[in-house]
PDB file of C-alpha atoms and ligand atoms in Angstrom:
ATOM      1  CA  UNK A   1     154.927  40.703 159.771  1.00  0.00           C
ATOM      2  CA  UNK A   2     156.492  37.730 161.285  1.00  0.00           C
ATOM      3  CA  UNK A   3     156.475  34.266 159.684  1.00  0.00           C
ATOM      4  CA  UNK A   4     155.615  31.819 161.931  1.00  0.00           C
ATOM      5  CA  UNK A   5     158.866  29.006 162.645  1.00  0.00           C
ATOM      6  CA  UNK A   6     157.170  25.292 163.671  1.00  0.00           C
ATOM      7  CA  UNK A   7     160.147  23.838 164.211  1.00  0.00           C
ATOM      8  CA  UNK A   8     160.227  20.048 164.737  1.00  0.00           C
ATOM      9  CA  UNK A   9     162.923  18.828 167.901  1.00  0.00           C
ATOM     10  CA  UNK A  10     163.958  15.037 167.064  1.00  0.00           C
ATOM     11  CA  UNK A  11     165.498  14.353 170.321  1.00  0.00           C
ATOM     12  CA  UNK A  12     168.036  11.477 170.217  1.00  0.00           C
ATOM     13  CA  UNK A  13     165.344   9.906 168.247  1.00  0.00           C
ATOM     14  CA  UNK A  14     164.669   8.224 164.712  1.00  0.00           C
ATOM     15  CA  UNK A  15     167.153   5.869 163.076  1.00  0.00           C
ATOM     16  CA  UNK A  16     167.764   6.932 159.745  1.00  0.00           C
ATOM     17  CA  UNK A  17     165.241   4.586 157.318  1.00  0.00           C
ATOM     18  CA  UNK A  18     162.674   6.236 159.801  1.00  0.00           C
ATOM     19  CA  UNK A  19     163.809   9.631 159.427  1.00  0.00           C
ATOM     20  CA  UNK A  20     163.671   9.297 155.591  1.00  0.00           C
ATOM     21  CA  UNK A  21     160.152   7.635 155.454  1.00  0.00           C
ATOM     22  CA  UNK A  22     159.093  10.858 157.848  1.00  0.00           C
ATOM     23  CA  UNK A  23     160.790  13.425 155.405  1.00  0.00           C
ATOM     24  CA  UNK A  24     158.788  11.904 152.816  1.00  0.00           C
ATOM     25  CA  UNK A  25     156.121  12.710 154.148  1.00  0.00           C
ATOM     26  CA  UNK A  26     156.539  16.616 155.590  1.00  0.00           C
ATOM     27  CA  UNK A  27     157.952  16.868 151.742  1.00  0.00           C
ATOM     28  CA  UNK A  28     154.712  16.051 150.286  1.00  0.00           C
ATOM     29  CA  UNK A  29     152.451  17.881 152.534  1.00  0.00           C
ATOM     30  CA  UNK A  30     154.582  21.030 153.755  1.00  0.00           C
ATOM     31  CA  UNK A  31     155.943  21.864 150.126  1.00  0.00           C
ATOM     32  CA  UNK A  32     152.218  22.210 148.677  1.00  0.00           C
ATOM     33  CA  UNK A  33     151.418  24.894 151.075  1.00  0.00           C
ATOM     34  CA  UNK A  34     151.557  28.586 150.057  1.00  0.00           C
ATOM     35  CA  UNK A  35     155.681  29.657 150.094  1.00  0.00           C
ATOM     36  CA  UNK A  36     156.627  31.895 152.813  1.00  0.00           C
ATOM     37  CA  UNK A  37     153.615  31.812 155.097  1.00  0.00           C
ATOM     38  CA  UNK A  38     154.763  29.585 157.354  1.00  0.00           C
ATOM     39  CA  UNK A  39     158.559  27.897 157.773  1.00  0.00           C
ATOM     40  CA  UNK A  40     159.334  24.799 158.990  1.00  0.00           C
ATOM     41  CA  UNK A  41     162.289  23.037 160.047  1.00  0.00           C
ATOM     42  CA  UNK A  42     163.670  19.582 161.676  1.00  0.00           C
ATOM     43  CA  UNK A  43     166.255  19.524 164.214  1.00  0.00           C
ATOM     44  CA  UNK A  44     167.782  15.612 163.677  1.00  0.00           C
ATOM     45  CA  UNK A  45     170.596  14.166 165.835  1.00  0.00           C
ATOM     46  CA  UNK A  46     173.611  15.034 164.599  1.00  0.00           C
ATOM     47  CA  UNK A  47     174.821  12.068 162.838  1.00  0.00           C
ATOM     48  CA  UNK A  48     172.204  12.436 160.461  1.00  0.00           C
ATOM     49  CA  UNK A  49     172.492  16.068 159.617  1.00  0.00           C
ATOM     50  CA  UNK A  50     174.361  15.311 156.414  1.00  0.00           C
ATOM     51  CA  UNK A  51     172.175  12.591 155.164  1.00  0.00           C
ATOM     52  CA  UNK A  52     168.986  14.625 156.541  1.00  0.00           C
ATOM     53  CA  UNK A  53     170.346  17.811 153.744  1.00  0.00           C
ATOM     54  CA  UNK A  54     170.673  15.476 150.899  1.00  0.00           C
ATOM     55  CA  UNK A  55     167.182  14.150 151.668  1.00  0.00           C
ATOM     56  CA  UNK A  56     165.718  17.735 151.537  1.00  0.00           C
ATOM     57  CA  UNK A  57     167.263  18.666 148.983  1.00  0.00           C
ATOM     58  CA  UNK A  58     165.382  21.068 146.673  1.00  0.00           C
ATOM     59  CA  UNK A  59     162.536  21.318 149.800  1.00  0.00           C
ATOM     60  CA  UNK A  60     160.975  24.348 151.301  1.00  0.00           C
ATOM     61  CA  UNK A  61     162.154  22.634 154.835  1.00  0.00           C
ATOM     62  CA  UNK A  62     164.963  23.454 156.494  1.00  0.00           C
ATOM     63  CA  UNK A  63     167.070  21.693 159.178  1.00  0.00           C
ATOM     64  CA  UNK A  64     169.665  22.405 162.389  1.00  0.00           C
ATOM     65  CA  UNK A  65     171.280  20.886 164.980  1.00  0.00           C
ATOM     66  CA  UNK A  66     170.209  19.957 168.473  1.00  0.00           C
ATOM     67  CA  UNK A  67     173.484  21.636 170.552  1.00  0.00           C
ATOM     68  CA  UNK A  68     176.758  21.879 169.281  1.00  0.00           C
ATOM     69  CA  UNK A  69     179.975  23.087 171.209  1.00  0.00           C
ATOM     70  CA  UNK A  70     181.562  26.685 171.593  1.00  0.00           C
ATOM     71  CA  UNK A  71     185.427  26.029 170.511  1.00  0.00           C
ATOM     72  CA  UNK A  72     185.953  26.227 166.670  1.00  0.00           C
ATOM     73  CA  UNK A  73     188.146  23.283 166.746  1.00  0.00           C
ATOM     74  CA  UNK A  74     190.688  21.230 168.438  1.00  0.00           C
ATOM     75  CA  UNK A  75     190.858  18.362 171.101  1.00  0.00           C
ATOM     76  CA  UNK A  76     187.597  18.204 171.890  1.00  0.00           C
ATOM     77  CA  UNK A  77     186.528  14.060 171.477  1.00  0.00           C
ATOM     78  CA  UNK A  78     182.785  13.614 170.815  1.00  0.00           C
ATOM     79  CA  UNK A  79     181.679  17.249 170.457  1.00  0.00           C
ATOM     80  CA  UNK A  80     180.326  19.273 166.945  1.00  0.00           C
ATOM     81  CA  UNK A  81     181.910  22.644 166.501  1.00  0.00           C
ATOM     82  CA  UNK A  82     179.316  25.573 164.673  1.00  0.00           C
ATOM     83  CA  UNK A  83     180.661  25.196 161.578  1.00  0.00           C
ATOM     84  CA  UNK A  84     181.103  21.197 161.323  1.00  0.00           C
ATOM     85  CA  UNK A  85     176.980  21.676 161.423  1.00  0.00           C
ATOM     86  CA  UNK A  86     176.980  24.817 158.971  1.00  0.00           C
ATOM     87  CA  UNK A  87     179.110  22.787 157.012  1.00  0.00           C
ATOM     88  CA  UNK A  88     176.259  20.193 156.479  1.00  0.00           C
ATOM     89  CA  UNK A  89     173.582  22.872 155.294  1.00  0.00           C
ATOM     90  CA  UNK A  90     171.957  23.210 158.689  1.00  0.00           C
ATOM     91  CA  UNK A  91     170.518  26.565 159.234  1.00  0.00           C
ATOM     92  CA  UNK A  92     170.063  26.257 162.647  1.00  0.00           C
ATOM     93  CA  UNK A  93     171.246  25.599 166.118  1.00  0.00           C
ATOM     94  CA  UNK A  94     168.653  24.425 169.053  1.00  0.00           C
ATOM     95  CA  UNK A  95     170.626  25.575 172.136  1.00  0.00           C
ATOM     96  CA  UNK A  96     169.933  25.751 175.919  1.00  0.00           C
ATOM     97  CA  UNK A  97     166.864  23.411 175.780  1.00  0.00           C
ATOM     98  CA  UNK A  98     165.700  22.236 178.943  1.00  0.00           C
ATOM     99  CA  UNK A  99     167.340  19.001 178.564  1.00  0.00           C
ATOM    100  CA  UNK A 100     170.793  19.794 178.483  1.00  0.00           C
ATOM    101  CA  UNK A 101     169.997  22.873 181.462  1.00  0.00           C
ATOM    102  CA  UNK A 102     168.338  20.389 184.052  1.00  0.00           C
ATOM    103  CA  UNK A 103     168.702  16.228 182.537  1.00  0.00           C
ATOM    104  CA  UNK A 104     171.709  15.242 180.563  1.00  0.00           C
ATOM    105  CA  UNK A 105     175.141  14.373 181.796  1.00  0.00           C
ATOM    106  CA  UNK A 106     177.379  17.689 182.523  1.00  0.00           C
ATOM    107  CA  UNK A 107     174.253  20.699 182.872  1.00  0.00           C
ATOM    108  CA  UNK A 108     174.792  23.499 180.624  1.00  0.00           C
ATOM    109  CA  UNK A 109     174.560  27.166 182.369  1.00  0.00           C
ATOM    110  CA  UNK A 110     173.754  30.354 180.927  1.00  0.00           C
ATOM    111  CA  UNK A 111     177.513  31.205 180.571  1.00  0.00           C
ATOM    112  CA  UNK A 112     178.269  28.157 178.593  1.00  0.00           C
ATOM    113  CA  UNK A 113     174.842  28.997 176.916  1.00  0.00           C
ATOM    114  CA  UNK A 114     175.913  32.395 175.989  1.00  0.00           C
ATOM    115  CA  UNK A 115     179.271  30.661 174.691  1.00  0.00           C
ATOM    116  CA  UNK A 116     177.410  28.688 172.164  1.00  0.00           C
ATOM    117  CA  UNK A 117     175.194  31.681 170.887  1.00  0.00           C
ATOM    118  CA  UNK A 118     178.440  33.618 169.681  1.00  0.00           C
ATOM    119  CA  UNK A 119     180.111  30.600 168.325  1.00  0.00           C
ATOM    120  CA  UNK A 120     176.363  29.695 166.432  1.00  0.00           C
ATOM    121  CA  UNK A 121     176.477  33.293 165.051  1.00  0.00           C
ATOM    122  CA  UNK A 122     180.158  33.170 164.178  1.00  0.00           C
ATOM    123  CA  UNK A 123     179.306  30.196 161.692  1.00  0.00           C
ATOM    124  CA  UNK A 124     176.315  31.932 160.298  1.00  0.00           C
ATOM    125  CA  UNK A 125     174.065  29.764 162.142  1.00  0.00           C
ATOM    126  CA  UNK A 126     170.683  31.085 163.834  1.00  0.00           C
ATOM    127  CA  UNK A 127     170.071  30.219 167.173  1.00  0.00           C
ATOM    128  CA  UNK A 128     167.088  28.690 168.725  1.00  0.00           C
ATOM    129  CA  UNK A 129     167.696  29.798 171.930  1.00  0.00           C
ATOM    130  CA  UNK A 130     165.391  28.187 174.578  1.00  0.00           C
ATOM    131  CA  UNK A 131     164.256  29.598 177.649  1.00  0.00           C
ATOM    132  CA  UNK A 132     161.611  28.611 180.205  1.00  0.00           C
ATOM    133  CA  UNK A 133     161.316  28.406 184.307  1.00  0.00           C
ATOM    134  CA  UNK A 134     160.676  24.937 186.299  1.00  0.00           C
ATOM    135  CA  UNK A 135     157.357  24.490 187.814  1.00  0.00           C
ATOM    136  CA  UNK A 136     158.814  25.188 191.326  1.00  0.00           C
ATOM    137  CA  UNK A 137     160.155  29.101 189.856  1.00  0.00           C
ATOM    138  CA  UNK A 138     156.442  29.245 188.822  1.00  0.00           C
ATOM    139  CA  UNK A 139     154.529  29.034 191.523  1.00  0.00           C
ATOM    140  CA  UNK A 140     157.053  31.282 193.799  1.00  0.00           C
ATOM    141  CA  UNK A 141     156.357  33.623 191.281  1.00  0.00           C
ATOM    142  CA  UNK A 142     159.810  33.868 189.594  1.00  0.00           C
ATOM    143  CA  UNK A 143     159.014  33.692 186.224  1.00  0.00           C
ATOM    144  CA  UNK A 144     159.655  36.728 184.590  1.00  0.00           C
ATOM    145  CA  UNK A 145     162.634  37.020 186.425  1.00  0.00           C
ATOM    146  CA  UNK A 146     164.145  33.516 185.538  1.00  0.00           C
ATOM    147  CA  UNK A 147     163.194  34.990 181.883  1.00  0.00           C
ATOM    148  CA  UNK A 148     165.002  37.848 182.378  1.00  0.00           C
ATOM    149  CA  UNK A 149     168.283  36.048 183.083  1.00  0.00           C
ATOM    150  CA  UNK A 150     168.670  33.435 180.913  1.00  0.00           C
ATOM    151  CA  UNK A 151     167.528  35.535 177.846  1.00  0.00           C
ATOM    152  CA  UNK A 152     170.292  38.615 179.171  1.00  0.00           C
ATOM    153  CA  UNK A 153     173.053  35.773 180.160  1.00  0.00           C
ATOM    154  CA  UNK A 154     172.591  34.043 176.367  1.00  0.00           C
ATOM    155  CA  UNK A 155     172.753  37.415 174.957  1.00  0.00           C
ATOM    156  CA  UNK A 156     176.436  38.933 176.414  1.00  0.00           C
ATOM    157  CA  UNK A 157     178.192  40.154 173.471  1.00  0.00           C
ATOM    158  CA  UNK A 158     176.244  38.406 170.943  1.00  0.00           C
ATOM    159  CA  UNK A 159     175.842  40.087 167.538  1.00  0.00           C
ATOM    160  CA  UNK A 160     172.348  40.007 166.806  1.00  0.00           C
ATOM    161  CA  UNK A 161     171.514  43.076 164.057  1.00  0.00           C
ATOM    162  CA  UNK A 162     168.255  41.778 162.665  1.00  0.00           C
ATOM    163  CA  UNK A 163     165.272  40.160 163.480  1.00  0.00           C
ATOM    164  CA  UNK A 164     167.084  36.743 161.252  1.00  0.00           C
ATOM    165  CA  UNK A 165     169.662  36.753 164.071  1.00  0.00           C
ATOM    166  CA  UNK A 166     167.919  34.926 166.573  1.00  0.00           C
ATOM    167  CA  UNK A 167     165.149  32.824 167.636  1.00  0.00           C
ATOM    168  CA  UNK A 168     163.932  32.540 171.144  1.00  0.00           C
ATOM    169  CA  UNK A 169     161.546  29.875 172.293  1.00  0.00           C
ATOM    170  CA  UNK A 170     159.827  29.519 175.550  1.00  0.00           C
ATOM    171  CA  UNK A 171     159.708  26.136 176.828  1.00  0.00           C
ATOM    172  CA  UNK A 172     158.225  26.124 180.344  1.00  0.00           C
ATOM    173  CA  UNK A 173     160.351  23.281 181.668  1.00  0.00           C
ATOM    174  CA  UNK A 174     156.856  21.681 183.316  1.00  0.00           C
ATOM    175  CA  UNK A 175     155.214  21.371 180.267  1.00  0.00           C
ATOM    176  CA  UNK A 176     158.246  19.414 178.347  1.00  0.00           C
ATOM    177  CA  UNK A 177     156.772  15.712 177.372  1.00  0.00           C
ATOM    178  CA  UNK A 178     154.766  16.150 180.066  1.00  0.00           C
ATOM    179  CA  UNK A 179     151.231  16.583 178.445  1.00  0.00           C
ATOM    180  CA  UNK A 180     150.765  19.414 180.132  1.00  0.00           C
ATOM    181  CA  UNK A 181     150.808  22.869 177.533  1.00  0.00           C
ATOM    182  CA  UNK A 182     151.278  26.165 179.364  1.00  0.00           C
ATOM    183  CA  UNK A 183     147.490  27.890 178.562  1.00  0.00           C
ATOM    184  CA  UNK A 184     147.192  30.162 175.338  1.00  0.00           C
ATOM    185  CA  UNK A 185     147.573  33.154 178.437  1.00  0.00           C
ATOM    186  CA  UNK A 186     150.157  31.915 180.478  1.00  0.00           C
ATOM    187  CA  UNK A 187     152.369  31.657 176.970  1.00  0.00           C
ATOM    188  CA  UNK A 188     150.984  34.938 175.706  1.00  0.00           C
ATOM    189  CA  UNK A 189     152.220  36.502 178.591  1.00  0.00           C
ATOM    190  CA  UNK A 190     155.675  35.459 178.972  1.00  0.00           C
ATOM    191  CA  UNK A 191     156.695  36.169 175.300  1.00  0.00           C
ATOM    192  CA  UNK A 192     155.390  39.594 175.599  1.00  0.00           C
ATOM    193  CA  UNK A 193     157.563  39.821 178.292  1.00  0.00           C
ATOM    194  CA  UNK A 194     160.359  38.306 176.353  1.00  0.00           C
ATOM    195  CA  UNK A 195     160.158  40.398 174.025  1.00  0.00           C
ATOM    196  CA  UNK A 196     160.339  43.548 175.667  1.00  0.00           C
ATOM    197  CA  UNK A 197     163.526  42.301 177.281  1.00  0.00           C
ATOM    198  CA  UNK A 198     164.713  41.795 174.450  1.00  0.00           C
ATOM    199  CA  UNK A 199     163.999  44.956 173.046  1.00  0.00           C
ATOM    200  CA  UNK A 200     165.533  46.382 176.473  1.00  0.00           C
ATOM    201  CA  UNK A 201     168.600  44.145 175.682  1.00  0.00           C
ATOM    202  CA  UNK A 202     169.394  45.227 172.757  1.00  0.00           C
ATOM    203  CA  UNK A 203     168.835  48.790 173.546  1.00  0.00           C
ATOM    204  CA  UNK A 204     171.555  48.641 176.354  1.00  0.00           C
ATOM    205  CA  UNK A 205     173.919  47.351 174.076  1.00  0.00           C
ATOM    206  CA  UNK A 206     173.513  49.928 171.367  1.00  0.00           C
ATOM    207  CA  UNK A 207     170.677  51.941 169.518  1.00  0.00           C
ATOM    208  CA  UNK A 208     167.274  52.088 170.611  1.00  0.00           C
ATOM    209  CA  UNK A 209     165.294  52.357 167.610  1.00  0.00           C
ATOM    210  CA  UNK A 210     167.308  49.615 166.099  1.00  0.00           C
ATOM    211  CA  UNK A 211     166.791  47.240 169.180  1.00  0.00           C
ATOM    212  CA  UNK A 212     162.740  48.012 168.825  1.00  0.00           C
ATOM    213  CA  UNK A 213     162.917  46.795 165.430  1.00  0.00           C
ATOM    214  CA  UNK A 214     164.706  43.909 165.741  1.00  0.00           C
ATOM    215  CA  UNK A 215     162.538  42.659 169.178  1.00  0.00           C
ATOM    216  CA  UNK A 216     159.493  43.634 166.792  1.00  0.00           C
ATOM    217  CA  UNK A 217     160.442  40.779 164.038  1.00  0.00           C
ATOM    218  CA  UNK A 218     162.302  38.090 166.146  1.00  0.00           C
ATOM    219  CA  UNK A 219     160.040  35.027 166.401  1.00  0.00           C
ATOM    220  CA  UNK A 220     159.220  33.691 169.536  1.00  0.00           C
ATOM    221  CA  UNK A 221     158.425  29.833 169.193  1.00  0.00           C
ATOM    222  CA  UNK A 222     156.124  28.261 172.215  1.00  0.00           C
ATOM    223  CA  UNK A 223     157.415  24.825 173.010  1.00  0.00           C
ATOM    224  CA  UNK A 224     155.769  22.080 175.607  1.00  0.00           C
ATOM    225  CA  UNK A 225     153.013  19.920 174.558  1.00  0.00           C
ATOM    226  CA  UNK A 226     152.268  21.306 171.401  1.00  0.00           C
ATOM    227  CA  UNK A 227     149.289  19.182 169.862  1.00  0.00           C
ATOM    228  CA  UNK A 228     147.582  19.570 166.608  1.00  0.00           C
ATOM    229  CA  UNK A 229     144.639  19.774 169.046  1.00  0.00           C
ATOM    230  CA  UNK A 230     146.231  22.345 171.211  1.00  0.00           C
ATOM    231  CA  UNK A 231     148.638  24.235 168.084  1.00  0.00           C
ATOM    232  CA  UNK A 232     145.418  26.608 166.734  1.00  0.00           C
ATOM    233  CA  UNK A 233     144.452  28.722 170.259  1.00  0.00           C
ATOM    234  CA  UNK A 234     148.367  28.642 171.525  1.00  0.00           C
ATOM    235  CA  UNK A 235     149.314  30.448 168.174  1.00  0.00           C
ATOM    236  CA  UNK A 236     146.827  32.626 167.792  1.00  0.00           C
ATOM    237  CA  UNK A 237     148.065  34.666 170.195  1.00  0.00           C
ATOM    238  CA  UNK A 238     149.763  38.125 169.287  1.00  0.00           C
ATOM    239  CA  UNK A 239     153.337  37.212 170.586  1.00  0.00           C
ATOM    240  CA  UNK A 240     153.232  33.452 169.446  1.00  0.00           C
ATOM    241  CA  UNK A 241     155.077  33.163 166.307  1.00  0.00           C
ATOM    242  CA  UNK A 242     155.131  29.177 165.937  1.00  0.00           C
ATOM    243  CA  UNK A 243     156.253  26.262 167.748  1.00  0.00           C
ATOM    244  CA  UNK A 244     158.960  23.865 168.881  1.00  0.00           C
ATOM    245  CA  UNK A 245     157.865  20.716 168.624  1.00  0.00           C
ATOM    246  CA  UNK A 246     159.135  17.528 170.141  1.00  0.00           C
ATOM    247  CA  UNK A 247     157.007  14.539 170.518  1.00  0.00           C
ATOM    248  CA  UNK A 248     154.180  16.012 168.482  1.00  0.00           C
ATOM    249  CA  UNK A 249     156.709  16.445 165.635  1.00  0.00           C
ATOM    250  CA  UNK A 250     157.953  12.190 165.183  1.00  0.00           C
ATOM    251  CA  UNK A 251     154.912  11.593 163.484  1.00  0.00           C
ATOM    252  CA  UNK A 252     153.820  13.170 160.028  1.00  0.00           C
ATOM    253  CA  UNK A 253     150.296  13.531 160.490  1.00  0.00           C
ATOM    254  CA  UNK A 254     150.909  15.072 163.869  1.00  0.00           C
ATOM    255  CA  UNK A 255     153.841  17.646 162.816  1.00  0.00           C
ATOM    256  CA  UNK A 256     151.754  18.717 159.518  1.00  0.00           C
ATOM    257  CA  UNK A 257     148.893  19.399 161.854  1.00  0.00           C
ATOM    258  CA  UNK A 258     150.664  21.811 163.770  1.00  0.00           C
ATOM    259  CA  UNK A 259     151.825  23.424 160.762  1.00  0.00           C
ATOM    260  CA  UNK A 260     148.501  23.462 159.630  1.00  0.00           C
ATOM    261  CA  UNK A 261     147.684  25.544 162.581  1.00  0.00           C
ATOM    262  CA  UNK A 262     150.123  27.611 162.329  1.00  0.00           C
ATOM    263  CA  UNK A 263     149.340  29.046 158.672  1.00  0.00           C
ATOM    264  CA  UNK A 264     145.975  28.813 159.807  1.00  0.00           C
ATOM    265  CA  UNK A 265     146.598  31.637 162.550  1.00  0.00           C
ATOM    266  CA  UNK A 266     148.869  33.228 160.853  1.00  0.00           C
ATOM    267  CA  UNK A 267     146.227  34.303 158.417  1.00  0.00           C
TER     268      UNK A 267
HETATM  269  P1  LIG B   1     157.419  18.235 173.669  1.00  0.00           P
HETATM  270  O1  LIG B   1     158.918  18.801 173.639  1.00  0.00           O
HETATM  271  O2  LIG B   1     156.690  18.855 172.489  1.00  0.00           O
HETATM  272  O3  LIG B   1     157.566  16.752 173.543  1.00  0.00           O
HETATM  273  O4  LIG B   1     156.819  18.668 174.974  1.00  0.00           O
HETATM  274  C1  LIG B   1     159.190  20.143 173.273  1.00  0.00           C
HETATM  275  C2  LIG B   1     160.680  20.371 173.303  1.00  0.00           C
HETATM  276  O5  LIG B   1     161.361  19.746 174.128  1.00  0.00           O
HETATM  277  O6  LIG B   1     161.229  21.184 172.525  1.00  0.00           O
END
């Protein structure tokens, strides 16, 4: 029913030659598998969104941008507004990751977060909207809670009337490039939980039945150490519907793996 997402997170990584010679490669392997069984999708730095849709073009894969900002235009030096990156062919929009919540320069918060989501749906983008505790709201217990928040905070207003809309993925922030994947249960459990706030969500804000479907066909992506050695038992469970992948997705052989895994538990 839902097609797994492996969704490959560049970082600020890859120059462009490199990013080319790595297309190449996802071309020739991901666009020989069976169509619409599995999707996959690159998230470059922005200055190579443009040249990263003309080197796709006519591919299965898709791309999207790592962040972008919330006004539609104006005086805002050195940010990307939503449609500057629709513009460009992207599809999608990481936003919220880890990173830019907890490591880089000026931390993002949910309302900022929630900013971004409207402005990503107002351009026709679809969000990747990452969510995930720290290791610390873990083991006091407060995950489900911290799950709770950020997905109801990045959801205020936000028109999301199919299971297209959106995509959330949980990103535990301890397992980030840490080598350290949350277990098969541990992720299993908090997208089930996800999703039934979600479905709760979307229910407060307007019909129920409608809100059960479209928490029934959103994917939820796992991201944090995904492997291709670690890829087959995390998505095989019920509520996993693919991966974000960051290191694991730099190299070819590596990110085809993973997709590998993912059609494989798909079915
Ligand atoms: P990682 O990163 O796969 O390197 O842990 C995942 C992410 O940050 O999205």
């Amino acid at each position: 029913m839902r097609v797994p997402l492996v969704a490959g997170n560049w970082k600020m990584n890859l120059l462009l030659a490199e990013a080319r010679a790595l297309l190449g490669v996802l071309r020739d392997e991901v666009d020989r598998l069976p169509r619409g069984r599995v999707e996959v999708a690159v998230c470059p730095a922005a200055p190579y969104l443009f040249p990263v849709a003309k080197a796709l073009d006519g591919s299965s894969i898709s791309f999207g941008a790592q962040n972008l900002y919330h006004e539609p235009a104006g005086a805002f030096t050195g940010e990307v507004s939503a449609a500057m990156i629709r513009d460009c062919g992207a599809r999608w929009v990481i936003l919220g990751h880890s990173e830019r919540r907890h490591t880089i320069g000026h931390l993002e918060d949910d309302r900022m977060i929630n900013l971004k989501l409207r402005a990503a749906r107002g351009a026709g983008l679809t969000p990747i909207l990452c969510v995930g505790e720290t290791l610390a709201e873990r083991e006091r217990g407060a995950t489900d809670d911290v799950l709770t928040f950020q997905l109801r905070a990045a959801l205020v207003n936000a028109p999301i009337q199919s299971g297209q809309d959106l995509v959330i993925a949980y990103e535990p922030v301890w397992a980030i490039g840490t080598g350290r994947n949350a277990t098969p249960d541990q992720a299993q459990t908090a997208h089930a939980h996800l999703r039934a706030e979600l479905r709760r969500t979307l229910a407060g804000a307007g019909d129920p039945t409608a809100a059960g479907a479209i928490a029934s066909t959103v994917r939820i992506l796992y991201g944090g150490s995904v492997k291709p050695d670690n890829a087959a038992e995390i998505f095989s469970q019920p509520d996993v519907d693919g991966g974000l992948i960051g290191g694991a997705s730099l190299k070819g052989a590596s990110f085809v793996g993973i997709v590998r895994a993912a059609l494989a538990a798909a079915g």
